[in-house]
mmCIF file of C-alpha atoms in Angstrom:
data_model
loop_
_atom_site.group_PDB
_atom_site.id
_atom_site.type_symbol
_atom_site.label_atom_id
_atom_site.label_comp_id
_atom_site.label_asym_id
_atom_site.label_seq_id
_atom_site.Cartn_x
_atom_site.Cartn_y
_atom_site.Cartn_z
ATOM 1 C CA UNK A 1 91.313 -11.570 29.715
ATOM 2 C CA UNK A 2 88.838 -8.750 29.544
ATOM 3 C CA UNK A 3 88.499 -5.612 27.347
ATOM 4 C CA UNK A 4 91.912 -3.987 26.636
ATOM 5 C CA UNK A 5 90.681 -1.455 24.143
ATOM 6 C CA UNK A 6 87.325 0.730 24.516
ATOM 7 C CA UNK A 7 85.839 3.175 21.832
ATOM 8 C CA UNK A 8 83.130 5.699 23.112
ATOM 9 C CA UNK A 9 81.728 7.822 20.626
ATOM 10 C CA UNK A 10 79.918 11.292 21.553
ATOM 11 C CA UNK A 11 81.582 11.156 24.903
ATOM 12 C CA UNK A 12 80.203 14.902 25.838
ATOM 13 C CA UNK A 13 76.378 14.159 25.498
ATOM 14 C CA UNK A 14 76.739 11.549 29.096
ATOM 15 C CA UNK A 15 76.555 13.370 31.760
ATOM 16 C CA UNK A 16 79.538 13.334 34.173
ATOM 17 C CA UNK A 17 81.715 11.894 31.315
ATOM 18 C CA UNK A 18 84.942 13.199 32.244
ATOM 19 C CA UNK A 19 84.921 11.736 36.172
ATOM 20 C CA UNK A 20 83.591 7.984 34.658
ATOM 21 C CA UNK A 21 86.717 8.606 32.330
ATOM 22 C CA UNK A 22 89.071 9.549 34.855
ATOM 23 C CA UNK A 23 87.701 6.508 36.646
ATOM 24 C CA UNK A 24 87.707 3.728 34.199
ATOM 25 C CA UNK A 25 91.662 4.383 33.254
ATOM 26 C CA UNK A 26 92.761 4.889 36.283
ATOM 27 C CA UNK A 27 91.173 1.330 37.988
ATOM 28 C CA UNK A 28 91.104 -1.139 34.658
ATOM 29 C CA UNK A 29 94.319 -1.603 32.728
ATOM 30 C CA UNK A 30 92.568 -0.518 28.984
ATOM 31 C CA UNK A 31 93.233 1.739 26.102
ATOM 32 C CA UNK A 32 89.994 4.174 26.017
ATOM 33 C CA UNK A 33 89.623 6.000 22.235
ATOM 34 C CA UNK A 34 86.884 8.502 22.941
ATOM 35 C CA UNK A 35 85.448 11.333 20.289
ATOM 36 C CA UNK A 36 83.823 14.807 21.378
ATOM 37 C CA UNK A 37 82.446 17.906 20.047
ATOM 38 C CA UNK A 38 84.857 20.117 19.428
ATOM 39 C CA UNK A 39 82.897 22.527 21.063
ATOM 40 C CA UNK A 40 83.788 21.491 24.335
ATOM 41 C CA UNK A 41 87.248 21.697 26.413
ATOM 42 C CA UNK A 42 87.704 18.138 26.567
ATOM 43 C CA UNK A 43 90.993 17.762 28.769
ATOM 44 C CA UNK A 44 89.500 20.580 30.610
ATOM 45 C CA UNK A 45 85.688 19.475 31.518
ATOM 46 C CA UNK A 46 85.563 18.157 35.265
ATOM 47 C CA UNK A 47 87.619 16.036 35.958
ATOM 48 C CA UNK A 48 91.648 16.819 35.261
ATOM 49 C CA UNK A 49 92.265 14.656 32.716
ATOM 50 C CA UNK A 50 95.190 16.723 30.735
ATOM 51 C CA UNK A 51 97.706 14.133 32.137
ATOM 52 C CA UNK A 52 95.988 11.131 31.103
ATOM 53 C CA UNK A 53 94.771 12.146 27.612
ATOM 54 C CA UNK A 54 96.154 12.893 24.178
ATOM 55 C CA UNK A 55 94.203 14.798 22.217
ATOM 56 C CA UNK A 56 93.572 14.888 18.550
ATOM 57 C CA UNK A 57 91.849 17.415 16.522
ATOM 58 C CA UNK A 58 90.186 15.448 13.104
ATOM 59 C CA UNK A 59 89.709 18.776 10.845
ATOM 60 C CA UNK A 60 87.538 18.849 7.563
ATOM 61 C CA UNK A 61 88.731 16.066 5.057
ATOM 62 C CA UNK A 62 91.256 18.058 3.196
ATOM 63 C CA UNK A 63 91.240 18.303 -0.790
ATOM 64 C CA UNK A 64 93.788 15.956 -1.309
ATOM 65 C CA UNK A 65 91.798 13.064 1.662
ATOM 66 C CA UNK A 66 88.623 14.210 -0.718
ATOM 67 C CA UNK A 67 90.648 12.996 -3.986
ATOM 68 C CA UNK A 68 92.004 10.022 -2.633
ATOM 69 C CA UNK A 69 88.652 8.780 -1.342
ATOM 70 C CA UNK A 70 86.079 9.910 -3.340
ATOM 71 C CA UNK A 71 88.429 9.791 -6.963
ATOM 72 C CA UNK A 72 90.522 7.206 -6.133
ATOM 73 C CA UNK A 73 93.890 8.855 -6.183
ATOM 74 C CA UNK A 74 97.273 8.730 -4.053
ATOM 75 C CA UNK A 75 98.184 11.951 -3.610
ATOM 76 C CA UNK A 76 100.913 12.288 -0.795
ATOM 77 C CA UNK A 77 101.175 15.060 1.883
ATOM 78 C CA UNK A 78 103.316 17.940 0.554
ATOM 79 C CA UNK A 79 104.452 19.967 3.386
ATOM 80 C CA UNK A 80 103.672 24.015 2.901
ATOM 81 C CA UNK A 81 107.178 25.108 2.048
ATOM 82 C CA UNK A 82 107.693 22.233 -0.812
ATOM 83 C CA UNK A 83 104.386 23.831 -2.853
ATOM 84 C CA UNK A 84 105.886 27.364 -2.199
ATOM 85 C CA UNK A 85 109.172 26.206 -3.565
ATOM 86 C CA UNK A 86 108.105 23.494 -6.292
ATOM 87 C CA UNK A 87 104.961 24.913 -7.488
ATOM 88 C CA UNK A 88 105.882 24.791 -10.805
ATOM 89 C CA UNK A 89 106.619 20.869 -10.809
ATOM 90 C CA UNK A 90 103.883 20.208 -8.847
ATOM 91 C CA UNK A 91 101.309 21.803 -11.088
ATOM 92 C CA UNK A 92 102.528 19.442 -14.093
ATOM 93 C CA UNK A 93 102.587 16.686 -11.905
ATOM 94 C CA UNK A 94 99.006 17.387 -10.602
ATOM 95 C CA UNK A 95 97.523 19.694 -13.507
ATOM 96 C CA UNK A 96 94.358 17.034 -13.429
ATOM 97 C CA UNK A 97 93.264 18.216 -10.098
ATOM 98 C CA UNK A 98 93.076 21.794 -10.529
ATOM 99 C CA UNK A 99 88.735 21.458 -12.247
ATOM 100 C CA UNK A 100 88.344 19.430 -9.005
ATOM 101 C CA UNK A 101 88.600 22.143 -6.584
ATOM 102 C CA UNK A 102 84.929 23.838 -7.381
ATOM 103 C CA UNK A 103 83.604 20.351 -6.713
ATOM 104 C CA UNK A 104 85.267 20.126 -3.452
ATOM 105 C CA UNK A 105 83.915 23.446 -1.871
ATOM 106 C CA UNK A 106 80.331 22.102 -2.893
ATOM 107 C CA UNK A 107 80.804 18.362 -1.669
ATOM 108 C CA UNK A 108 84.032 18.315 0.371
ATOM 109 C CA UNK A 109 85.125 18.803 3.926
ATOM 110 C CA UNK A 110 82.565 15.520 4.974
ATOM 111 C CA UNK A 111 82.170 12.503 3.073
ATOM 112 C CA UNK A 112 78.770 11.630 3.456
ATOM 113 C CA UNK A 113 77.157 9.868 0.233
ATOM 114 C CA UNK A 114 76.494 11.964 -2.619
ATOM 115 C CA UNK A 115 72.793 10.846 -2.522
ATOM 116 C CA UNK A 116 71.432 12.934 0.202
ATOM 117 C CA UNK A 117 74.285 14.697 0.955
ATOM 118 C CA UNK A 118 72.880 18.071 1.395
ATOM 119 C CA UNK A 119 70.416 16.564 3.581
ATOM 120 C CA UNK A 120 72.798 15.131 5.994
ATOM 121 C CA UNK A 121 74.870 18.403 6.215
ATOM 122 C CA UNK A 122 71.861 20.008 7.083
ATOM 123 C CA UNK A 123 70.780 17.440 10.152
ATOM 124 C CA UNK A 124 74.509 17.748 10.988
ATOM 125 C CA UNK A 125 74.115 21.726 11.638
ATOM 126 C CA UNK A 126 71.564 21.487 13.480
ATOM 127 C CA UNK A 127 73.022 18.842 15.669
ATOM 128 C CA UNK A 128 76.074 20.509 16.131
ATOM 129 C CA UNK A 129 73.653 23.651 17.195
ATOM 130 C CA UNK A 130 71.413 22.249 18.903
ATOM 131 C CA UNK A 131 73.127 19.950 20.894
ATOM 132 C CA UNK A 132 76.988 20.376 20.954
ATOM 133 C CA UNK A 133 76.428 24.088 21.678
ATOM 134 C CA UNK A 134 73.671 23.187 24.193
ATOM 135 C CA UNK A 135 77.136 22.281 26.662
ATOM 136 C CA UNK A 136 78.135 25.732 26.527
ATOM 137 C CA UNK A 137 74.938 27.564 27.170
ATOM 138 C CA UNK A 138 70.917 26.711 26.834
ATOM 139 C CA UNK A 139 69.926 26.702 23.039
ATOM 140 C CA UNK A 140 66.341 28.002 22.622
ATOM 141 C CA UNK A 141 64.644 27.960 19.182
ATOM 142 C CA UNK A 142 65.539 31.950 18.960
ATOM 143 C CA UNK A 143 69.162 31.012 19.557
ATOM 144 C CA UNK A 144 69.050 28.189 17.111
ATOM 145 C CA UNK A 145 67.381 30.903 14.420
ATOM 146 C CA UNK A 146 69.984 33.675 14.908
ATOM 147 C CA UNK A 147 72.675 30.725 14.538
ATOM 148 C CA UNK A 148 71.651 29.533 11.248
ATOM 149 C CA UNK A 149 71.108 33.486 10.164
ATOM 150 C CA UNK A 150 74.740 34.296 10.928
ATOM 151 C CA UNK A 151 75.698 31.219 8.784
ATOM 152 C CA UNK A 152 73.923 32.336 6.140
ATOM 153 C CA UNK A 153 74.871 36.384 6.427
ATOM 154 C CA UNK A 154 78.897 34.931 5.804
ATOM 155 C CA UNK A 155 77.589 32.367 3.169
ATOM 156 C CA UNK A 156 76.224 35.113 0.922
ATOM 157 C CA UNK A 157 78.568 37.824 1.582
ATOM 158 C CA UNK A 158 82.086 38.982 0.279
ATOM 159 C CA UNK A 159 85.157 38.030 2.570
ATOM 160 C CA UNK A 160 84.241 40.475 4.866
ATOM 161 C CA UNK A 161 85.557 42.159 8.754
ATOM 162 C CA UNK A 162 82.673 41.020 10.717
ATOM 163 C CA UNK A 163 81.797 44.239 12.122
ATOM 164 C CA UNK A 164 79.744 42.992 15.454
ATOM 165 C CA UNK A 165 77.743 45.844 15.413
ATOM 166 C CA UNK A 166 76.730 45.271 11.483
ATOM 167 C CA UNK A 167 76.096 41.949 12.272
ATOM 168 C CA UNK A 168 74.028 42.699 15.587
ATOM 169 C CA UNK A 169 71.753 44.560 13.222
ATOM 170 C CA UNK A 170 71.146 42.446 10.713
ATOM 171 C CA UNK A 171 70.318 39.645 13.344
ATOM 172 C CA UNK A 172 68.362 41.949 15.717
ATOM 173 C CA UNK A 173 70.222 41.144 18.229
ATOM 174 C CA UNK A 174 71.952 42.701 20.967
ATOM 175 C CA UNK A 175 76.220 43.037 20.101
ATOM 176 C CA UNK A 176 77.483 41.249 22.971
ATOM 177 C CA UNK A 177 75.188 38.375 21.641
ATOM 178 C CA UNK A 178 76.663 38.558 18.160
ATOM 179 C CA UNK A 179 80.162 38.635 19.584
ATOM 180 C CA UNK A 180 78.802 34.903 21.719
ATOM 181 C CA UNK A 181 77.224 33.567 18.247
ATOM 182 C CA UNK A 182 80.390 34.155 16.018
ATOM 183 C CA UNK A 183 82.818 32.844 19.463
ATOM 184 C CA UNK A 184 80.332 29.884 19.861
ATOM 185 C CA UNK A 185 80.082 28.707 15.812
ATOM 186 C CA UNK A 186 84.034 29.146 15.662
ATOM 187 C CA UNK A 187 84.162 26.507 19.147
ATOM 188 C CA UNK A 188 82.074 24.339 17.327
ATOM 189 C CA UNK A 189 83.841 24.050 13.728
ATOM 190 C CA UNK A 190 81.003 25.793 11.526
ATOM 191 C CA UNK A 191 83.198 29.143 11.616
ATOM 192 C CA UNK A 192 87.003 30.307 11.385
ATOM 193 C CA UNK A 193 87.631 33.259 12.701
ATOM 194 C CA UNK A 194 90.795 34.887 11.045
ATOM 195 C CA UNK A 195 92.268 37.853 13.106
ATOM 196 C CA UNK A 196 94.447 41.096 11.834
ATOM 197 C CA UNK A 197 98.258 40.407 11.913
ATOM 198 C CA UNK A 198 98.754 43.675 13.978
ATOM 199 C CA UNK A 199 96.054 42.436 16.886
ATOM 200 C CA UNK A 200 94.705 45.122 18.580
ATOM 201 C CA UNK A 201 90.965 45.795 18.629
ATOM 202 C CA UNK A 202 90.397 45.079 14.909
ATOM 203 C CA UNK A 203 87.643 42.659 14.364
ATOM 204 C CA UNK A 204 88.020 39.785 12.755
ATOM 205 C CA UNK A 205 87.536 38.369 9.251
ATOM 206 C CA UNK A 206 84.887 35.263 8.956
ATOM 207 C CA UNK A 207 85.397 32.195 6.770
ATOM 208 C CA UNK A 208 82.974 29.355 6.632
ATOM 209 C CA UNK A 209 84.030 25.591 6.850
ATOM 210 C CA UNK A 210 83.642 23.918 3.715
ATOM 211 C CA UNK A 211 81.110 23.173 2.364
ATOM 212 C CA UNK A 212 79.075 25.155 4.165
ATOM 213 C CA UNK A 213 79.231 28.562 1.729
ATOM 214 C CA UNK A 214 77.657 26.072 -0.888
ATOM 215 C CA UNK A 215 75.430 24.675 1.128
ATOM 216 C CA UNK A 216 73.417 28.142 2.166
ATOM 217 C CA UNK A 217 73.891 28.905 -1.469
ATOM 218 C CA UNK A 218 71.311 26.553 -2.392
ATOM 219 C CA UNK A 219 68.823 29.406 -0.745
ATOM 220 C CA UNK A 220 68.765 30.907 -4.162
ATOM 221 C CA UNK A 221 72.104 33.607 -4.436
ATOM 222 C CA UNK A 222 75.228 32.937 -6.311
ATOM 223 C CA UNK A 223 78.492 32.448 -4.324
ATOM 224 C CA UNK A 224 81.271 34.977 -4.416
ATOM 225 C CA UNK A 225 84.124 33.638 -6.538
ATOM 226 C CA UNK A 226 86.865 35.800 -4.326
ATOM 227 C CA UNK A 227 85.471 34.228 -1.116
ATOM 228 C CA UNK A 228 85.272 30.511 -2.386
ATOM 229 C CA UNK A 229 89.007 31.209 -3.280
ATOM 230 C CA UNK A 230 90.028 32.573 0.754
ATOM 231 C CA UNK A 231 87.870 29.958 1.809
ATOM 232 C CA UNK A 232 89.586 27.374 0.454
ATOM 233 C CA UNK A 233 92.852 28.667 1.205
ATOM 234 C CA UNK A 234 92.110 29.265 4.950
ATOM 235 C CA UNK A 235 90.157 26.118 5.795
ATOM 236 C CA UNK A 236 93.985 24.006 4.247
ATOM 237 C CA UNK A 237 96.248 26.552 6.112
ATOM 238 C CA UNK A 238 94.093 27.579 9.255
ATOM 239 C CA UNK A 239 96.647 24.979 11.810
ATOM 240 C CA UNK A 240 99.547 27.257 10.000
ATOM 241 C CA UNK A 241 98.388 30.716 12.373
ATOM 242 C CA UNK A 242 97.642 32.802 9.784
ATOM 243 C CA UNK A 243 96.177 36.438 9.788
ATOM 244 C CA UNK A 244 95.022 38.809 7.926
ATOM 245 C CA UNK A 245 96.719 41.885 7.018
ATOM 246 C CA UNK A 246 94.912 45.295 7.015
ATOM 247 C CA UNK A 247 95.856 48.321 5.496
ATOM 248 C CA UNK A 248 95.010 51.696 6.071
ATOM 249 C CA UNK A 249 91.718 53.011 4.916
ATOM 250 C CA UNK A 250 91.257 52.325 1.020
ATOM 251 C CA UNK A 251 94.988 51.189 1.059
ATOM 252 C CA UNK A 252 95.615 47.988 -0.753
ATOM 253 C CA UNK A 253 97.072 45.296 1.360
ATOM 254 C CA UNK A 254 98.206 41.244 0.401
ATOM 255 C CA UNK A 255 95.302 39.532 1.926
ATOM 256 C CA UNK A 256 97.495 37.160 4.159
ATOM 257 C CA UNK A 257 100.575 36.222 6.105
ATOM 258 C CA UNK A 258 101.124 32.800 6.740
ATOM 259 C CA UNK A 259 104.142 32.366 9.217
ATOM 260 C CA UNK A 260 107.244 34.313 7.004
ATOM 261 C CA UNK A 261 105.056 34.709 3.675
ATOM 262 C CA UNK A 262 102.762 37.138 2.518
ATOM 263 C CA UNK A 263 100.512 35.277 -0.020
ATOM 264 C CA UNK A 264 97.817 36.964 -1.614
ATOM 265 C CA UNK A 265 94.601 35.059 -3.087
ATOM 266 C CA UNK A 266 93.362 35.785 -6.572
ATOM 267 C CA UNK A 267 92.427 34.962 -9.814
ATOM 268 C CA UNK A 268 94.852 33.351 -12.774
ATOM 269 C CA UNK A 269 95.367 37.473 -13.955
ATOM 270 C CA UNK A 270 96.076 38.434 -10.311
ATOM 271 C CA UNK A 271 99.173 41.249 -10.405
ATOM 272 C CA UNK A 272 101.859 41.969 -8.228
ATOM 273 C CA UNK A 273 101.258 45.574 -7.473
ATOM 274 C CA UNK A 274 100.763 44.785 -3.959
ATOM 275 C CA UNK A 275 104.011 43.082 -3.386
ATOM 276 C CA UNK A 276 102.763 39.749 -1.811
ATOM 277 C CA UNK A 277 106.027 37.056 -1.831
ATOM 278 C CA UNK A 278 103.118 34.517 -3.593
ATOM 279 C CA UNK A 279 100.147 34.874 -5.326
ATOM 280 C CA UNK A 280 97.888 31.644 -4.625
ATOM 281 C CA UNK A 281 95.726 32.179 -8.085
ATOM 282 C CA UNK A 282 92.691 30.567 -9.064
ATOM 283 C CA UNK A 283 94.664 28.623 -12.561
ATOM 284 C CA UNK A 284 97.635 26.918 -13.685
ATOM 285 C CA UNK A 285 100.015 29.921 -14.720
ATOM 286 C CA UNK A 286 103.143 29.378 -12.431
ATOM 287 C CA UNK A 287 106.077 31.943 -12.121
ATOM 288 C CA UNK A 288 107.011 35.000 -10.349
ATOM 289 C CA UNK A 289 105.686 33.702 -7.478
ATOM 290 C CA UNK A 290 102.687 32.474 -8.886
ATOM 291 C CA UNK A 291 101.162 29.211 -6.811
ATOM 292 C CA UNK A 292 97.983 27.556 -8.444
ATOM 293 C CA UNK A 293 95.911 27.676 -5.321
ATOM 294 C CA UNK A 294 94.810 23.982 -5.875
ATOM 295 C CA UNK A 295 97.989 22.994 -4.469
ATOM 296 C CA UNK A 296 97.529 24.134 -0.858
ATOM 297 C CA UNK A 297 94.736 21.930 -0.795
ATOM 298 C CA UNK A 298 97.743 19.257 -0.569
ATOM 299 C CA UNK A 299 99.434 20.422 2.676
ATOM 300 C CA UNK A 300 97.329 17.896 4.576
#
């Protein structure tokens, strides 16, 4: 009877992928399951393939994926407005996972073994740099260098506007080619680029993919407590469009708005003097509006 299912792995790195593709569903009558970089326009490359292909984007294992396989718990899905509107039940239901959360933005997001992990994150970077990226332009060792020191410029920073001309200084490189790093590492996963609610020509903020803050950390600085908070909170609700909302010079703003909400990120004695609707905080306390930021690590 044949083949009637066929798994390719690393589609991207065969050259002329997308025609053999094209080919092999259109003459054989089998299933094809096929994985790519994500730094690549897969239904795009070549051959047209968006009417033959469902895509699937597999994000970072989520906190709750990280509990359930690595600490053997069934936690369910709870969709966004359910923690909003049950936070208080939730946190006594789930109280037990709120310690966890540190330990997730140092070993979460990819479950390789805890022996060597650090070691396989590290040959993963520089595979995703080195080759994934190498489809989108030609990686020399200089590109590769400036790569790995933008990484590690977000790691040991504040949440911060990534100011292109800052950045081009600090890298010693030219600003168009700081505006291509930051585009290319957000194409390829490593980075999530968060823009302002009100568009215009305000740049972005930068976020890191977890674990990846905890990761450079190991270089010998101490992570910033605010940004493994927004960090957290934007790698679970980045497929929810959210932005960033920007004030006017040394004005005081909630940090984001996620589809109707304004939820600001904090810790446990976070006020409400800036009038968010929610307060994710870094805790348990629940009440007037108060979420325990653990639980959006539940949304997916």
């Amino acid at each position: 009877m044949g083949y009637r299912n066929i798994f390719i792995d690393e589609i991207h790195r065969k050259a002329g992928w997308a025609e053999d593709l094209k080919t092999l569903y259109d003459e054989h009558e089998v299933r094809v399951f096929f994985s790519g970089s994500s730094a690549i326009d897969l239904v795009h490359s070549g051959a047209d393939l968006s009417r033959r292909v469902v895509l699937k984007e597999l994000p970072p294992a989520s906190f709750r994926e990280w509990l359930n396989i690595r600490r053997n718990f069934n936690v369910p899905r709870y969709p966004l407005e359910e923690v909003l509107s049950r936070s208080f039940d939730l946190t006594n239901m789930y109280a037990e996972l709120h310690p966890l959360w540190r330990e997730y933005m140092r070993e979460g997001g990819v479950l390789y073994p805890r022996s060597g992990f650090y070691d396989a994150l590290d040959n993963s970077i520089r595979k995703v740099i080195l080759e994934d990226l190498s489809a989108l332009r030609e990686v020399s060792v200089k590109y590769e260098t400036d790569a790995f020191k933008l990484l590690y410029l977000v790691a040991k920073s504040a949440p911060f506007e990534a100011n292109y001309s800052r950045i081009a200084r600090a890298l010693e490189v030219s600003k168009n080619m700081a505006i291509r790093l930051v585009g290319d590492l957000s194409k390829a996963g490593l980075l999530i680029v968060l823009h302002p609610c009100r568009g215009g020509r305000k740049e972005p903020k930068l976020y890191l993919t977890v674990p990846l803050r905890e990761f450079f950390a190991r270089k010998g600085f101490d992570t910033h407590r605010g940004a493994l908070r927004e960090e957290f909170f934007v790698n679970h609700l980045k497929n929810f469009g959210p932005c960033y909302l920007k004030g006017r010079r040394g004005e005081k703003t909630a940090d984001f708005k996620v589809g109707e909400w304004v939820i600001e990120v904090g810790g446990e004695s976070k006020g409400r003097y800036q009038r968010p609707d929610y307060i994710a905080v870094d805790g348990l306390i629940t009440g007037k509006g108060r979420v325990p930021l653990f639980l959006f690590g539940l949304v997916y």
